[in-house]
Amino acid sequence: MTQQQASDLEAADRAGAPEAKPEPIRNTDTKVGRNEPCPCGSGKKYKACHGRR
């Protein structure tokens, strides 16, 4: 970062520039139930395929 950029940032901080709040990441995928078919397409139930931990 150059001196000019640093001084610009400091001036913006002193001027009361609002800070951007980070937005939480929302999971938009639907949850798969344990007894539903696995979304990988194997034909097995989710709990017997990818549902194991």
XYZ file of C-alpha atoms in Angstrom:
53
model
C 0.000 0.000 0.000
C 1.394 3.381 -0.936
C 1.626 6.375 1.378
C -1.151 8.091 -0.580
C -3.509 5.146 -0.162
C -2.729 4.937 3.550
C -3.399 8.633 4.068
C -6.657 8.363 2.096
C -7.804 5.503 4.341
C -6.915 7.434 7.482
C -8.811 10.483 6.207
C -11.868 8.352 5.478
C -11.706 6.876 8.993
C -11.541 10.343 10.536
C -14.445 11.528 8.365
C -16.722 8.896 9.893
C -17.149 6.731 6.823
C -19.604 3.919 7.635
C -18.117 0.454 7.843
C -19.631 -2.212 5.630
C -21.201 -5.015 7.660
C -20.467 -8.493 6.319
C -23.588 -10.386 5.309
C -23.913 -13.960 6.620
C -23.810 -16.718 4.051
C -27.187 -18.417 3.831
C -27.521 -22.071 2.866
C -30.179 -22.111 0.145
C -30.088 -25.865 -0.523
C -32.880 -27.990 0.870
C -31.895 -30.528 3.488
C -32.085 -34.192 2.595
C -33.917 -36.410 5.067
C -32.239 -39.562 6.341
C -34.746 -41.867 4.655
C -34.983 -39.991 1.349
C -33.082 -41.163 -1.741
C -29.511 -39.915 -1.874
C -29.071 -36.897 -4.170
C -25.973 -38.502 -5.736
C -28.285 -40.765 -7.765
C -27.126 -44.116 -6.383
C -30.669 -45.167 -5.510
C -29.705 -45.874 -1.893
C -31.183 -44.081 1.072
C -29.187 -41.040 2.136
C -28.393 -42.555 5.543
C -26.802 -45.615 3.895
C -24.891 -43.676 1.247
C -23.569 -40.197 2.056
C -25.314 -39.724 5.405
C -22.701 -41.641 7.354
C -20.368 -39.657 9.553
